[in-house]
Coordinates of N, CA and C in Angstrom, one line a residue:
X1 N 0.8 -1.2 0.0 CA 0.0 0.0 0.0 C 0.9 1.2 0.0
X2 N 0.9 2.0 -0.7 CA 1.4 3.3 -0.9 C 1.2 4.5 -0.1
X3 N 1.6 5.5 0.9 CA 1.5 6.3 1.4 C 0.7 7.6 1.0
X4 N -0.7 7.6 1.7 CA -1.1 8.4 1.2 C -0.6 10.1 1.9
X5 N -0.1 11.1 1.1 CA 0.2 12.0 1.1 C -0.9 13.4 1.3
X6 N -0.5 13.8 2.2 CA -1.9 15.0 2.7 C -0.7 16.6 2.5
X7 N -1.4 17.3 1.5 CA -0.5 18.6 1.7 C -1.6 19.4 2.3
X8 N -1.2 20.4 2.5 CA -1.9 22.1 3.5 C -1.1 22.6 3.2
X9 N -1.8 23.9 3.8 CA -0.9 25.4 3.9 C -1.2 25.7 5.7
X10 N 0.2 25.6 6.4 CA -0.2 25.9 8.0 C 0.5 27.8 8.1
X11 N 0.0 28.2 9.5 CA 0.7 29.3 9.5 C 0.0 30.5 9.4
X12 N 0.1 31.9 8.9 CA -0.4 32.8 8.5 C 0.2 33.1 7.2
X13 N -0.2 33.8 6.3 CA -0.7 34.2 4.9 C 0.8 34.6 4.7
X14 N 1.7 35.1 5.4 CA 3.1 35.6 5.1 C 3.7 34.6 5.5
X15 N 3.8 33.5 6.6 CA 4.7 32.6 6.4 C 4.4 31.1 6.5
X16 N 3.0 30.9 5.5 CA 2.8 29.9 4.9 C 3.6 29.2 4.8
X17 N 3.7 27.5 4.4 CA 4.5 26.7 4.2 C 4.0 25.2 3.9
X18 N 3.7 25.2 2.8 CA 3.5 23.8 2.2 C 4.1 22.7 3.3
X19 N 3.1 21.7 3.5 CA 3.4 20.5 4.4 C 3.2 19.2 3.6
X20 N 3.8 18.3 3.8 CA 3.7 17.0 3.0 C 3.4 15.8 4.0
X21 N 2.4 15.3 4.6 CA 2.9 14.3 5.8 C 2.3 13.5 5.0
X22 N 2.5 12.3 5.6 CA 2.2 11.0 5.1 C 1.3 9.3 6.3
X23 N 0.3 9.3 5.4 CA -0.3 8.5 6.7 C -0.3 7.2 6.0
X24 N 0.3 5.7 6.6 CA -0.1 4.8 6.1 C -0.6 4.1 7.5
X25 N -1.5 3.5 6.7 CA -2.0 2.4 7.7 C -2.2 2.9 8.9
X26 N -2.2 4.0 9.8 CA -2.7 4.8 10.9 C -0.7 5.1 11.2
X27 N -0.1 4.6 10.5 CA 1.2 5.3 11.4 C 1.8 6.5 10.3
X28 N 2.3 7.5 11.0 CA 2.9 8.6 10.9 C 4.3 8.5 10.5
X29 N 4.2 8.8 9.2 CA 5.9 9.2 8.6 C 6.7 10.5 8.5
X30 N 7.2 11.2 9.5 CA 7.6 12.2 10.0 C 8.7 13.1 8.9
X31 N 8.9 13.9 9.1 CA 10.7 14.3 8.5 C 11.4 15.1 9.9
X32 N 12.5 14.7 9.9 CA 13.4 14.5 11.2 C 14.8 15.6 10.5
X33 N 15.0 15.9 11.3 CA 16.4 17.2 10.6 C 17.2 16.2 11.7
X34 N 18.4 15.6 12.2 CA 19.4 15.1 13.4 C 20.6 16.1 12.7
X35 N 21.2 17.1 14.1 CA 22.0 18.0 14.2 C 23.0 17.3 15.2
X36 N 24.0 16.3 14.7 CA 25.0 16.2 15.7 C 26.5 15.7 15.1
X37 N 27.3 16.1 15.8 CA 29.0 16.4 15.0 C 29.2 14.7 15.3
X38 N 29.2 13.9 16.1 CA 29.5 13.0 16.1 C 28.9 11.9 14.8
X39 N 29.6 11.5 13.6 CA 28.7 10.6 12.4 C 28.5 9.6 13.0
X40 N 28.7 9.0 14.1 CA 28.3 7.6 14.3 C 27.0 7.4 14.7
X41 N 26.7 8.6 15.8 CA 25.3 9.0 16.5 C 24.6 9.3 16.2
X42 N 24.7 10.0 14.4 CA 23.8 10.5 13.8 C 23.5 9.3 12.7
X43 N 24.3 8.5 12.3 CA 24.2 7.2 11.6 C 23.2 6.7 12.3
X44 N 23.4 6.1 13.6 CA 22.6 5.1 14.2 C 20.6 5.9 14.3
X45 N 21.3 7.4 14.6 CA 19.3 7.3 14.9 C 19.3 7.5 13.3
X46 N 19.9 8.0 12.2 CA 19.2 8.0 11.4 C 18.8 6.1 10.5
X47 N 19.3 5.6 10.7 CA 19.1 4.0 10.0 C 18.0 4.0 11.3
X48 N 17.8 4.1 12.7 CA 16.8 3.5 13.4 C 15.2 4.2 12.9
X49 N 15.6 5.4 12.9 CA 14.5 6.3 12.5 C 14.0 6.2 10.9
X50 N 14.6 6.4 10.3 CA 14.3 5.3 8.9 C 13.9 4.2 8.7
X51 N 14.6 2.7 9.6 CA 13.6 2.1 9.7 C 12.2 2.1 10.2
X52 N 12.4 2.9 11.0 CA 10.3 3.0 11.5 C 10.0 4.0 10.4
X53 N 10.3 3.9 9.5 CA 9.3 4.8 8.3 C 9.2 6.5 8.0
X54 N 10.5 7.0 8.8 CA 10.5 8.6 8.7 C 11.6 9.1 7.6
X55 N 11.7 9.9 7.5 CA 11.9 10.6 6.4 C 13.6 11.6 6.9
X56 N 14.2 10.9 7.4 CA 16.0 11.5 7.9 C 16.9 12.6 6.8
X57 N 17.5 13.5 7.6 CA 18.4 14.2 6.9 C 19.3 14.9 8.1
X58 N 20.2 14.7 8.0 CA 21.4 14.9 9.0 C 22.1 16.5 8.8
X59 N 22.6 17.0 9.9 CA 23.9 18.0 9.5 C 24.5 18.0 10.7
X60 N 25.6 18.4 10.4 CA 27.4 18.2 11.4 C 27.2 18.7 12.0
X61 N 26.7 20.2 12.3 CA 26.5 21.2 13.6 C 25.6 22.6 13.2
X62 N 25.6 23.3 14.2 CA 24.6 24.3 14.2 C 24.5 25.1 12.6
X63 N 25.1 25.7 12.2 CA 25.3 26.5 11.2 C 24.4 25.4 9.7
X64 N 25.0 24.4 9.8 CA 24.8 23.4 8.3 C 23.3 23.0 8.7
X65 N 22.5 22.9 10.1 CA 21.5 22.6 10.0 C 20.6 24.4 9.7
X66 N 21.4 25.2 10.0 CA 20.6 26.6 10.1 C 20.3 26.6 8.3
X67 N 21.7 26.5 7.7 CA 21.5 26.7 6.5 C 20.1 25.9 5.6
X68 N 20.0 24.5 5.8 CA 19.4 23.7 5.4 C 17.7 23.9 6.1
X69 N 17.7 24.5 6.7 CA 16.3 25.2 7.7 C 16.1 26.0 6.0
X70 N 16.6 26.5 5.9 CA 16.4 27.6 5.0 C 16.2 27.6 3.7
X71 N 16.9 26.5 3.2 CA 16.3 26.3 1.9 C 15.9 25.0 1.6
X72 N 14.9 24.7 2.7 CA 14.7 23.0 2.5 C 13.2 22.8 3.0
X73 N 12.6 22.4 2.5 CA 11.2 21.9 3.2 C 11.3 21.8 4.8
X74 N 10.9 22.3 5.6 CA 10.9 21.8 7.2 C 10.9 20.5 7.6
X75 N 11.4 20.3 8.4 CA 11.3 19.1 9.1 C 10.1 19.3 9.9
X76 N 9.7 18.2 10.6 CA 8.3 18.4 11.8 C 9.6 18.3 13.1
X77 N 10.6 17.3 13.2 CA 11.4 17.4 14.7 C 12.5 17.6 14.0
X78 N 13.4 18.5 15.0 CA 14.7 18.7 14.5 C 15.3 17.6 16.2
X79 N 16.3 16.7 16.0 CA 17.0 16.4 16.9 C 18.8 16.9 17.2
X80 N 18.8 17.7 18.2 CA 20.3 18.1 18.3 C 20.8 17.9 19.4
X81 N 22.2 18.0 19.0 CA 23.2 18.1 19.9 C 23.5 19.2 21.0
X82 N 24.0 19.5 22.0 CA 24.1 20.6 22.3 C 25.6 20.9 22.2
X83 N 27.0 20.2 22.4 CA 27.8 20.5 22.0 C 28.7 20.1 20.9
X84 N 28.6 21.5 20.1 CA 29.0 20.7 18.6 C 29.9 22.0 17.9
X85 N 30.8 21.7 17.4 CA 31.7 22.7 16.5 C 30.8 23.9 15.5
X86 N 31.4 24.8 15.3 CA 31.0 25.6 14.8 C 29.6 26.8 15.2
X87 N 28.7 26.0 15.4 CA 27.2 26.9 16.1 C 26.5 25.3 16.9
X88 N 26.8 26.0 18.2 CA 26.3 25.0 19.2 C 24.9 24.6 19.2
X89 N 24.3 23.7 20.3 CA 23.0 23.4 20.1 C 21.9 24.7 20.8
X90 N 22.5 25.3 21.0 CA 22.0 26.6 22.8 C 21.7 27.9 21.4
X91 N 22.9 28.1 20.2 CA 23.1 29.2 19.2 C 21.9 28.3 18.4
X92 N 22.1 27.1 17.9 CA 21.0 26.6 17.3 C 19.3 26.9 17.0
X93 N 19.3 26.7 18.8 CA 17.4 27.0 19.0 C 17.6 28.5 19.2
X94 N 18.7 28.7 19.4 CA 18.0 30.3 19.4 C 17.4 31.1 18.1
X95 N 18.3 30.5 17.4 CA 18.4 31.2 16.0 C 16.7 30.4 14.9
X96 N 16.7 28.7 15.5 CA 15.1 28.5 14.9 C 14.1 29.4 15.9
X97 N 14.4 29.8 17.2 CA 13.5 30.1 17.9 C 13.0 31.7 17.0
X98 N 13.9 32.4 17.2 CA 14.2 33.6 16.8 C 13.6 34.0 14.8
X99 N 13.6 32.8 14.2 CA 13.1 33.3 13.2 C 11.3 32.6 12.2
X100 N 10.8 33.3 12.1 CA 9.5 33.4 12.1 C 9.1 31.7 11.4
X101 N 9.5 31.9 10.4 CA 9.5 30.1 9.7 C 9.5 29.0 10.3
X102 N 10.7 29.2 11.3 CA 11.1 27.8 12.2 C 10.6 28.0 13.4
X103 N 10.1 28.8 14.4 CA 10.0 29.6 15.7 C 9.3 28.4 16.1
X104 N 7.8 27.7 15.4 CA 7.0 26.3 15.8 C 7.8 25.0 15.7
X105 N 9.5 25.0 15.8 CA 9.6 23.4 15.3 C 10.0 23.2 16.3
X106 N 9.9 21.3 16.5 CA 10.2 20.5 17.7 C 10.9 20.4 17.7
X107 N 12.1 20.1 19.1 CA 13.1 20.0 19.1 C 13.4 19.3 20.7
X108 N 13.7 18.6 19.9 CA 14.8 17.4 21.0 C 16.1 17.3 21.0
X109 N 16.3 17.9 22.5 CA 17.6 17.8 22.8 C 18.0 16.5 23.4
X110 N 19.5 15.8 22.2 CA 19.8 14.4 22.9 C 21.2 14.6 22.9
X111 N 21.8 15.1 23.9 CA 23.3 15.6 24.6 C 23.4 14.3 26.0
X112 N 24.6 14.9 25.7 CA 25.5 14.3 27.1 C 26.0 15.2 27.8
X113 N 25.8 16.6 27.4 CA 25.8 18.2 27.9 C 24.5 18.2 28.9
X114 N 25.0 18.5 30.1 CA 24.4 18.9 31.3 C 23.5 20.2 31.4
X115 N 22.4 20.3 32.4 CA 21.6 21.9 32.2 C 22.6 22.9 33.0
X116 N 23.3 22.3 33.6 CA 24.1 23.6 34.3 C 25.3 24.1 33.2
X117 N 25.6 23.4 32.2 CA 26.7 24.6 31.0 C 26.3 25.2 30.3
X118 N 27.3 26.1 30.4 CA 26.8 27.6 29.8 C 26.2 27.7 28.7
X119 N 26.6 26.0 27.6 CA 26.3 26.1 26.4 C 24.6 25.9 26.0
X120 N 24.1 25.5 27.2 CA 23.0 24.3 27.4 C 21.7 25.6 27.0
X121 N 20.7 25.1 26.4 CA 19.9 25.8 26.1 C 19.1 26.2 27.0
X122 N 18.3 27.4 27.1 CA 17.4 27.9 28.5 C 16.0 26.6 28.0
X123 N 15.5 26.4 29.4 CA 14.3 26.0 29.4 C 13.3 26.6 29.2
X124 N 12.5 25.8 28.1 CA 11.3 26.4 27.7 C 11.5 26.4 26.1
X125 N 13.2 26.3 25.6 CA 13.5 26.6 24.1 C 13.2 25.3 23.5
X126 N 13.3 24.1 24.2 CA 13.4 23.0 23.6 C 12.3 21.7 24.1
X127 N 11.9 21.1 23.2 CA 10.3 20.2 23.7 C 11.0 19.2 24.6
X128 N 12.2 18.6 24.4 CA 12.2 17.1 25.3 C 14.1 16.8 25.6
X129 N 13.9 16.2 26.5 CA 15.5 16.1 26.7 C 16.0 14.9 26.6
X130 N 16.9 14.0 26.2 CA 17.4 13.0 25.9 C 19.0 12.5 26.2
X131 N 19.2 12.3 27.3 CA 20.8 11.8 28.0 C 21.6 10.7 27.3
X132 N 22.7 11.6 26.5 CA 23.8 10.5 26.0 C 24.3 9.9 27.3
X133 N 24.9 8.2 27.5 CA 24.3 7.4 26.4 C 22.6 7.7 26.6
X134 N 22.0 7.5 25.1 CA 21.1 7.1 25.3 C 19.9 5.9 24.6
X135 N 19.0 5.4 25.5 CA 18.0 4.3 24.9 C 17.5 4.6 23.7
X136 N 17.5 4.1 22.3 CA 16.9 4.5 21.0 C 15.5 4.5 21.7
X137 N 14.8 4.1 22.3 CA 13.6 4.0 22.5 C 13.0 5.2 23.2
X138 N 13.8 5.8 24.0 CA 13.9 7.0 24.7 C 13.4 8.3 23.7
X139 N 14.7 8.0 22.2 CA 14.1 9.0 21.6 C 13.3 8.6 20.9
X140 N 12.3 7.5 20.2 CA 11.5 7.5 19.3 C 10.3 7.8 20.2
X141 N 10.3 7.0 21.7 CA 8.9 7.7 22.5 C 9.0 9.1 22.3
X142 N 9.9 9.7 22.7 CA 9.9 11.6 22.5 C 9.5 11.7 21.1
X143 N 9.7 11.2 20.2 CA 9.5 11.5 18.9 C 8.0 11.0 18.7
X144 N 7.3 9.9 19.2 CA 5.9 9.6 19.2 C 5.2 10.9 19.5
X145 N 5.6 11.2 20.6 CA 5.0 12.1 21.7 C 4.8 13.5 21.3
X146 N 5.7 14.0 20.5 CA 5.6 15.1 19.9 C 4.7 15.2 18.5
X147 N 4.8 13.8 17.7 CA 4.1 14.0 16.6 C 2.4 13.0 17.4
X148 N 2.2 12.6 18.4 CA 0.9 12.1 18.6 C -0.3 13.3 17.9
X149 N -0.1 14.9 18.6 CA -0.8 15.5 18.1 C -1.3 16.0 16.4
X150 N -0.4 15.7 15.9 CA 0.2 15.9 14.6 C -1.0 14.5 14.0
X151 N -1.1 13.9 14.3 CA -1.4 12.8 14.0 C -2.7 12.6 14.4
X152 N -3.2 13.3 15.0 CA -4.6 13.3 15.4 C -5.0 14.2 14.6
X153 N -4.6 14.9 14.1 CA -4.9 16.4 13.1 C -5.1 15.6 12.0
X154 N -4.4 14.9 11.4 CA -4.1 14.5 9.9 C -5.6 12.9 10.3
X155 N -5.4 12.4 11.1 CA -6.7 11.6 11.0 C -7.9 12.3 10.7
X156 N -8.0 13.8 11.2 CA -9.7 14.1 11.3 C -9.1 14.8 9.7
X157 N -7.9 15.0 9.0 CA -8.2 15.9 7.9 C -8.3 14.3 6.9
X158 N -7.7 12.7 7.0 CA -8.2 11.8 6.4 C -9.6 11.4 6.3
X159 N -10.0 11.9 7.2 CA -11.8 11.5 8.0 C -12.7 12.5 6.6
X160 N -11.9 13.8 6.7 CA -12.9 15.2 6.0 C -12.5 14.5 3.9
X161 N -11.9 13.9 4.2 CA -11.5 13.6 2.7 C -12.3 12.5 2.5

């Protein structure tokens, strides 16, 4: 069975933004941005998260994911690092927080970076927190949990069709 594809327009009239989600069979195929310098870390959730049926694209650190915010379809969750070369995870949300396009995206922090360093992002900037090492399970429940509502949306708009 092929994934049926639901587009919209969310947002207000100026920063509109085409959405693509995809519902099969009642489960939810996401698109995932993973922001972290380590490739091993970002290999493993992206092959885990791919296999459960989402839609992965990686970048090395803050700046490569800012860029790619920018000229790329949105993601629904961005997953980051907090400490990473070039634009940290803390410079990261501030800068989706801070601009009007990205200001609604999820974001899960999955560090081995503590809330007491300086780098660490204020609370309130970021949806969920996730402790290197960490359980894959850990972050796909965070990742259920943020798109559950998402997903109840796209049911009543499969329902209106």
């Amino acid at each position: 069975m092929r994934p049926i594809l639901v587009h919209r327009l969310i947002g207000d009239p100026v920063t509109q933004r085409r959405e693509s989600r995809s519902v099969t069979g009642g489960i939810f195929l996401a698109r995932i941005l993973i922001v972290d310098d380590d490739p091993d870390i970002g290999s493993v959730l992206q092959e885990i998260l791919e296999l459960k049926g989402h839609s992965v694209v990686s970048a090395c650190n803050g700046l490569a994911a800012i860029e790619y915010l920018s000229s790329s379809p949105l993601p629904d969750i961005v997953l980051a690092d907090v400490m990473m070369p070039v634009m940290n995870g803390k410079e990261l949300i501030e800068r989706i927080r801070a601009t009007p396009r990205t200001a609604s995206l999820s974001v899960i922090l999955v560090t081995g970076a503590s809330p007491g360093n300086k780098d660490f992002p204020d609370p309130g900037t970021y949806d969920a927190l996730v402790s290197k090492p960490f359980d894959i399970w850990d972050v796909t429940d965070c990742i259920e949990s943020l798109l559950a509502p998402i997903l109840s949306e796209e049911k009543l708009l499969q329902a209106e069709l």
